[in-house]
PDB file of C-alpha atoms in Angstrom:
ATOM      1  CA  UNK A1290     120.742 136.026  80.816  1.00 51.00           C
ATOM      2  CA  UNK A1291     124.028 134.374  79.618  1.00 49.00           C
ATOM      3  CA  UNK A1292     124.311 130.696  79.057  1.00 48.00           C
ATOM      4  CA  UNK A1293     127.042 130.531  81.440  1.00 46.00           C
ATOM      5  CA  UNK A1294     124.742 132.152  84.069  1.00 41.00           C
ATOM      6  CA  UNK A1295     122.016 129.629  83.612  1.00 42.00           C
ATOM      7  CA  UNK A1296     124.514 126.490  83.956  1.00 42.00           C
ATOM      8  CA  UNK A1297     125.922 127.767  86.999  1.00 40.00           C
ATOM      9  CA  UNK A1298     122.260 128.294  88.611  1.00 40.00           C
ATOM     10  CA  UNK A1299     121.214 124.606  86.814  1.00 39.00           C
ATOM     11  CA  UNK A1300     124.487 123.283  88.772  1.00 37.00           C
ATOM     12  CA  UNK A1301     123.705 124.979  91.851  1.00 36.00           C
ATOM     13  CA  UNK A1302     120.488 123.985  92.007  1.00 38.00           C
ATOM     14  CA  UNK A1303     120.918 120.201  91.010  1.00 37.00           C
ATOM     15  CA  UNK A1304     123.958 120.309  93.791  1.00 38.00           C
ATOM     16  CA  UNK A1305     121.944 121.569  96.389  1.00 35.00           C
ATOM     17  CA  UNK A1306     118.796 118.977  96.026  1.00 36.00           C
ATOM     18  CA  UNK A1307     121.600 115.888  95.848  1.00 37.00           C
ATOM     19  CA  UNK A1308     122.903 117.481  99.433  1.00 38.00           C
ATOM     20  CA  UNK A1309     119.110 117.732 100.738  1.00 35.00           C
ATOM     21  CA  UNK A1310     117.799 114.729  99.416  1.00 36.00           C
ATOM     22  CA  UNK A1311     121.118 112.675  99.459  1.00 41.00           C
ATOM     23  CA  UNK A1312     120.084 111.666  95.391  1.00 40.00           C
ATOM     24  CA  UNK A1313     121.215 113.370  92.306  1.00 41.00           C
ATOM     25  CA  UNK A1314     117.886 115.249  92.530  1.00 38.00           C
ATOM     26  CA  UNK A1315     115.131 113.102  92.737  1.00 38.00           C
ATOM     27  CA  UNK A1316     112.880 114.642  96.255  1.00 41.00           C
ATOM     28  CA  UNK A1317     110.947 111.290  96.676  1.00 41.00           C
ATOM     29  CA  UNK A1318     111.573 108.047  95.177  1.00 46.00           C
ATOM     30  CA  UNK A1319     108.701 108.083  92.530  1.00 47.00           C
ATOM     31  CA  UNK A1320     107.766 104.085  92.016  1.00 47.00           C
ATOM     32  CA  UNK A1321     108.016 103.300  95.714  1.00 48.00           C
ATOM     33  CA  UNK A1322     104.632 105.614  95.774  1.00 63.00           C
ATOM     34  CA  UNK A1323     103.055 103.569  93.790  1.00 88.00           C
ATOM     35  CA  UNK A1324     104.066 100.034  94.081  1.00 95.00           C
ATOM     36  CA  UNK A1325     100.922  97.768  93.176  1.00 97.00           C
ATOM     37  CA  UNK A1326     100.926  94.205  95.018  1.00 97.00           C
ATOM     38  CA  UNK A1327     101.803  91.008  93.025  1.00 97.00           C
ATOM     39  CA  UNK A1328      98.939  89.118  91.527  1.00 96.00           C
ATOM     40  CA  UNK A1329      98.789  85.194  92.371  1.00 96.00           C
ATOM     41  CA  UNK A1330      99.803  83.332  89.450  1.00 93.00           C
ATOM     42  CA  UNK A1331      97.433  80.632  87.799  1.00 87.00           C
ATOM     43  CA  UNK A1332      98.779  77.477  88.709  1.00 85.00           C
ATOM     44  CA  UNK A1333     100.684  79.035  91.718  1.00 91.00           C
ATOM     45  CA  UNK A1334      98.799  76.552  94.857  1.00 94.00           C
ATOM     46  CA  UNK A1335      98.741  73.540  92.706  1.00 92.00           C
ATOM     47  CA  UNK A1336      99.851  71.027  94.809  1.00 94.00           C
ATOM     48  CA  UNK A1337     100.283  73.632  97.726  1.00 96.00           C
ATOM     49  CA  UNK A1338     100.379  71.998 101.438  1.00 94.00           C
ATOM     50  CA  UNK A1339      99.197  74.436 104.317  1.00 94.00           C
ATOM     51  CA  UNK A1340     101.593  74.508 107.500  1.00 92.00           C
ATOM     52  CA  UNK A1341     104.667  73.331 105.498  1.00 95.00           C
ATOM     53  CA  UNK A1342     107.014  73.450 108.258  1.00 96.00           C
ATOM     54  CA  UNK A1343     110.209  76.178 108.776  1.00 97.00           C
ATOM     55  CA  UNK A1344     113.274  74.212 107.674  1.00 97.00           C
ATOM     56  CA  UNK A1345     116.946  75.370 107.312  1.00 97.00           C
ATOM     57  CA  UNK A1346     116.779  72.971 103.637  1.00 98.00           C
ATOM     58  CA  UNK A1347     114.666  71.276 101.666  1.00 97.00           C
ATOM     59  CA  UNK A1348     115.952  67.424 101.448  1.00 97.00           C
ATOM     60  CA  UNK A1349     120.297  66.987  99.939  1.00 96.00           C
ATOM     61  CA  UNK A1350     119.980  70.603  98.436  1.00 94.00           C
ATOM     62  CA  UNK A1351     121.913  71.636  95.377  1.00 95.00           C
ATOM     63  CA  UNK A1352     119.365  74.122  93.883  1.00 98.00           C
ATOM     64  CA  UNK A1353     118.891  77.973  95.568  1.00 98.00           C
ATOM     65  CA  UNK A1354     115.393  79.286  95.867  1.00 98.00           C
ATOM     66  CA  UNK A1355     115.597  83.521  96.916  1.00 98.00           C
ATOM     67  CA  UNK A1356     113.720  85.907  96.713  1.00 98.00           C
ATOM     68  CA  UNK A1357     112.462  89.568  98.047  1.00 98.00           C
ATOM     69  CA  UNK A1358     109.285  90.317 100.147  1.00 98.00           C
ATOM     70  CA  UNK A1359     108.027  93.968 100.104  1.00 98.00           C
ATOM     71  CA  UNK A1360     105.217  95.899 100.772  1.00 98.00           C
ATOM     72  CA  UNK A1361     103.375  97.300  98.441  1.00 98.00           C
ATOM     73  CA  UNK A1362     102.742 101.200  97.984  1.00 97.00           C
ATOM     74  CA  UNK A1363     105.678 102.413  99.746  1.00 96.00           C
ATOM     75  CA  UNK A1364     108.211  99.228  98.981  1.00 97.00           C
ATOM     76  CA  UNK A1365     109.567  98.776 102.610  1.00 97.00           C
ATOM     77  CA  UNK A1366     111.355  95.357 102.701  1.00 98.00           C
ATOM     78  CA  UNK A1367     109.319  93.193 105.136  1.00 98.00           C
ATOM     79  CA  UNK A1368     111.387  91.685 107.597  1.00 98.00           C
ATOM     80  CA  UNK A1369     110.010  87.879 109.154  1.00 97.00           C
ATOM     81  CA  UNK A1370     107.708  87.000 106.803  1.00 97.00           C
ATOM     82  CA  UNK A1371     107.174  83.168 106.310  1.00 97.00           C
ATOM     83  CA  UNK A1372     107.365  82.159 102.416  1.00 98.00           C
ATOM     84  CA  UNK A1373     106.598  78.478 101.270  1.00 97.00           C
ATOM     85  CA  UNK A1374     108.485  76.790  98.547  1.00 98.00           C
ATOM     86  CA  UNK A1375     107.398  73.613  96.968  1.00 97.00           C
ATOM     87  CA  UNK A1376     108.879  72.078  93.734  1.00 96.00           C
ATOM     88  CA  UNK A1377     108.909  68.450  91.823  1.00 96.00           C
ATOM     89  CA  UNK A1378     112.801  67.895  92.334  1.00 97.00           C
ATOM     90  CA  UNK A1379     115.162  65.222  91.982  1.00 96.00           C
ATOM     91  CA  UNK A1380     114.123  63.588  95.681  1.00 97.00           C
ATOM     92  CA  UNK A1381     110.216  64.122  95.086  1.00 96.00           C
ATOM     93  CA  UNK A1382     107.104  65.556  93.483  1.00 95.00           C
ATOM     94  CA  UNK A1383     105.845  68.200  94.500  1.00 94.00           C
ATOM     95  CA  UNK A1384     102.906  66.960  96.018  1.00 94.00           C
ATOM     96  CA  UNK A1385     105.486  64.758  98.154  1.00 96.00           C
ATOM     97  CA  UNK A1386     105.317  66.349 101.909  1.00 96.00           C
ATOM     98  CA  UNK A1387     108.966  66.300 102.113  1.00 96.00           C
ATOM     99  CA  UNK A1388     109.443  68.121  98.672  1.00 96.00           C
ATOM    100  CA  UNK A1389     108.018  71.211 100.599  1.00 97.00           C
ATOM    101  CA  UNK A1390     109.368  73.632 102.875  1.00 97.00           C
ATOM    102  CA  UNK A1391     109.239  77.400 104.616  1.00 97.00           C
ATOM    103  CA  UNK A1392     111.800  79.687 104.923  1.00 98.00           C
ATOM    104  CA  UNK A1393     111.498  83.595 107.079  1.00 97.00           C
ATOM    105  CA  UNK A1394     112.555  86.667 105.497  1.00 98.00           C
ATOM    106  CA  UNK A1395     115.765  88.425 106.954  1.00 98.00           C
ATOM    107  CA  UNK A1396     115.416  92.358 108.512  1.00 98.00           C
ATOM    108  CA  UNK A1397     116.271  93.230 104.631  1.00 98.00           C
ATOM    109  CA  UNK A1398     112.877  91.420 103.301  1.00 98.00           C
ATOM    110  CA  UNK A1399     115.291  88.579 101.581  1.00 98.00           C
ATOM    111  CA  UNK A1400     114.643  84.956 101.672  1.00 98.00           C
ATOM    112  CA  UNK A1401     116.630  82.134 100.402  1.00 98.00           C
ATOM    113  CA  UNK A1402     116.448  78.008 101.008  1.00 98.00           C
ATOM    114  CA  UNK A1403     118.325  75.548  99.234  1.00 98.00           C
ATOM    115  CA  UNK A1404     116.544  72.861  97.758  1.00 98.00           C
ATOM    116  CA  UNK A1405     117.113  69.673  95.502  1.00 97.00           C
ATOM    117  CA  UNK A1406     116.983  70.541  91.399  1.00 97.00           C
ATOM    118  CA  UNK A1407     114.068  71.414  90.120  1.00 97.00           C
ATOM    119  CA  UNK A1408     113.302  69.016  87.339  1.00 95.00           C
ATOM    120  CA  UNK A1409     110.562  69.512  84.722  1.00 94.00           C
ATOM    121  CA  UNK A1410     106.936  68.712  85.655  1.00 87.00           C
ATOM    122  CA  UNK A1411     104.213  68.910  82.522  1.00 81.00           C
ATOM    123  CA  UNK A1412     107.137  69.878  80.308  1.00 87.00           C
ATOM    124  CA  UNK A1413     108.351  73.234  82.478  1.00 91.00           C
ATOM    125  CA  UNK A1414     110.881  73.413  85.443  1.00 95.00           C
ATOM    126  CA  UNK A1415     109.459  75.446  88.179  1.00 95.00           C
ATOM    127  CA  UNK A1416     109.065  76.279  91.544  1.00 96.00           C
ATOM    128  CA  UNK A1417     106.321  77.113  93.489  1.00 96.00           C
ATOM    129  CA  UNK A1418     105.696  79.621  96.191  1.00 97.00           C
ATOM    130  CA  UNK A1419     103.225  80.930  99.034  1.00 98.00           C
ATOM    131  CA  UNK A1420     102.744  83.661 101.408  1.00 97.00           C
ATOM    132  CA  UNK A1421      99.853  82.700 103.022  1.00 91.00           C
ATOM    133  CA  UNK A1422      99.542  84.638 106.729  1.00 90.00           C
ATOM    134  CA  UNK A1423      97.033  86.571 108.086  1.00 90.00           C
ATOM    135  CA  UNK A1424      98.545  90.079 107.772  1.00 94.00           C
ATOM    136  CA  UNK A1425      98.504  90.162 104.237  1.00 97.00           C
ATOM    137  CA  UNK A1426      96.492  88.781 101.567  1.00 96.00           C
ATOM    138  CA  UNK A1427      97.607  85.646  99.978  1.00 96.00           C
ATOM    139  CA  UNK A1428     100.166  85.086  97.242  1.00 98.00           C
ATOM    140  CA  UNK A1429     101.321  81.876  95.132  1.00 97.00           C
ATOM    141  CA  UNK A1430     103.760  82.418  92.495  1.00 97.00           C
ATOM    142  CA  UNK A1431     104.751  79.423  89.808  1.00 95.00           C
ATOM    143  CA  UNK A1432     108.168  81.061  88.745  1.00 95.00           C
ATOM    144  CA  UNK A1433     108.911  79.066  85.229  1.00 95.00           C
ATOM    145  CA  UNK A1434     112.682  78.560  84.191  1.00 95.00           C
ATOM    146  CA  UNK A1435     114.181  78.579  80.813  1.00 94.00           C
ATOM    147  CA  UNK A1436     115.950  75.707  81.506  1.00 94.00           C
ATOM    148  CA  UNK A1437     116.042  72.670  83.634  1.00 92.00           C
ATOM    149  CA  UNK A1438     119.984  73.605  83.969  1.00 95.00           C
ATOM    150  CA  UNK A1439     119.640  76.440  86.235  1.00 96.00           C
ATOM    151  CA  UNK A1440     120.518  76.117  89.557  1.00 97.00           C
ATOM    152  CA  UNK A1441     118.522  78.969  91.323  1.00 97.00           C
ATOM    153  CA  UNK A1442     115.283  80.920  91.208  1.00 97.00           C
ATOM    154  CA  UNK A1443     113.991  84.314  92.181  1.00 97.00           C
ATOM    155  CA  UNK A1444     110.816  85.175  92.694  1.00 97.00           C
ATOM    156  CA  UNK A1445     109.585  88.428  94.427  1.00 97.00           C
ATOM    157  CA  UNK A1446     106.511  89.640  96.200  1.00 98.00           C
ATOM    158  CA  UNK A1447     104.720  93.141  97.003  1.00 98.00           C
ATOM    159  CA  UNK A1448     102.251  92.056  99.738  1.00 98.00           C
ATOM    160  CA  UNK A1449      98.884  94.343 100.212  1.00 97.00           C
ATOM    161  CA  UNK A1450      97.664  94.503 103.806  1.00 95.00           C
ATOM    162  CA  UNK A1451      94.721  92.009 104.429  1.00 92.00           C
TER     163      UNK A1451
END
């Protein structure tokens, strides 16, 4: 068989999968299979308030908190999932009531509350977060920053079925 035979057949077969599959060639998106559920940090509930209540921002603002809520195995975004932020900030500590606050994922499983600046606590900026509802099992996250000059976080969660 001629190379130029087996390029053609190579090219026709690659073009026809993209058409079917709407990818350049991949049938099944390989590591949404298999997505394993985030592990709670250590250190993730310190301080952590049950019930902190749905707000639109936490205190003056100035500092953006987002993040991504998925499931895990398949990866479909979760859409209206309730994710807790606390953080020691320029208005509070984090143990401070008012230094908390809970924020619902959009239809895209994306999340996002403005907050005041995280400041360092024990030498490290950083945030802390929860999903803590009853359909899947419990997360806390401690997301550390490199600096306290940053003015957002990120933080994403794969959520196992309870």
């Amino acid at each position: 068989m001629s190379q130029t035979l087996i390029k053609r057949r190579t090219l026709l077969s690659t073009a026809i999968a993209a058409a079917v599959t709407g990818s350049a060639g991949l049938l099944l998106p390989a590591s949404a299979q298999s997505l394993a559920p985030t592990r709670s940090m250590r250190g993730g509930s310190n301080n952590y308030l049950p019930g902190a209540p749905i707000v639109d921002r936490i205190g003056n603002g100035g500092f953006l908190m987002t993040g991504t809520v998925r499931r895990a195995g398949d990866g479909a975004p979760l859409a209206g999932q309730r994710i807790q932020v606390w953080a020691h900030t320029t208005e509070g500590h984090e143990r401070d009531p008012h230094s908390h606050g809970a924020t619902l994922t959009d239809a895209n499983g994306a999340f996002r509350l403005e907050m005041p600046q995280i400041v360092p606590a024990f030498g490290q900026p950083h945030g802390h977060l929860a999903y803590d509802d009853d359909a899947f099992e419990t997360v806390f996250l401690r997301p550390v920053m490199s600096s306290s000059k940053e003015t957002s976080l990120s933080a994403h969660f794969v959520l196992q079925p309870a």
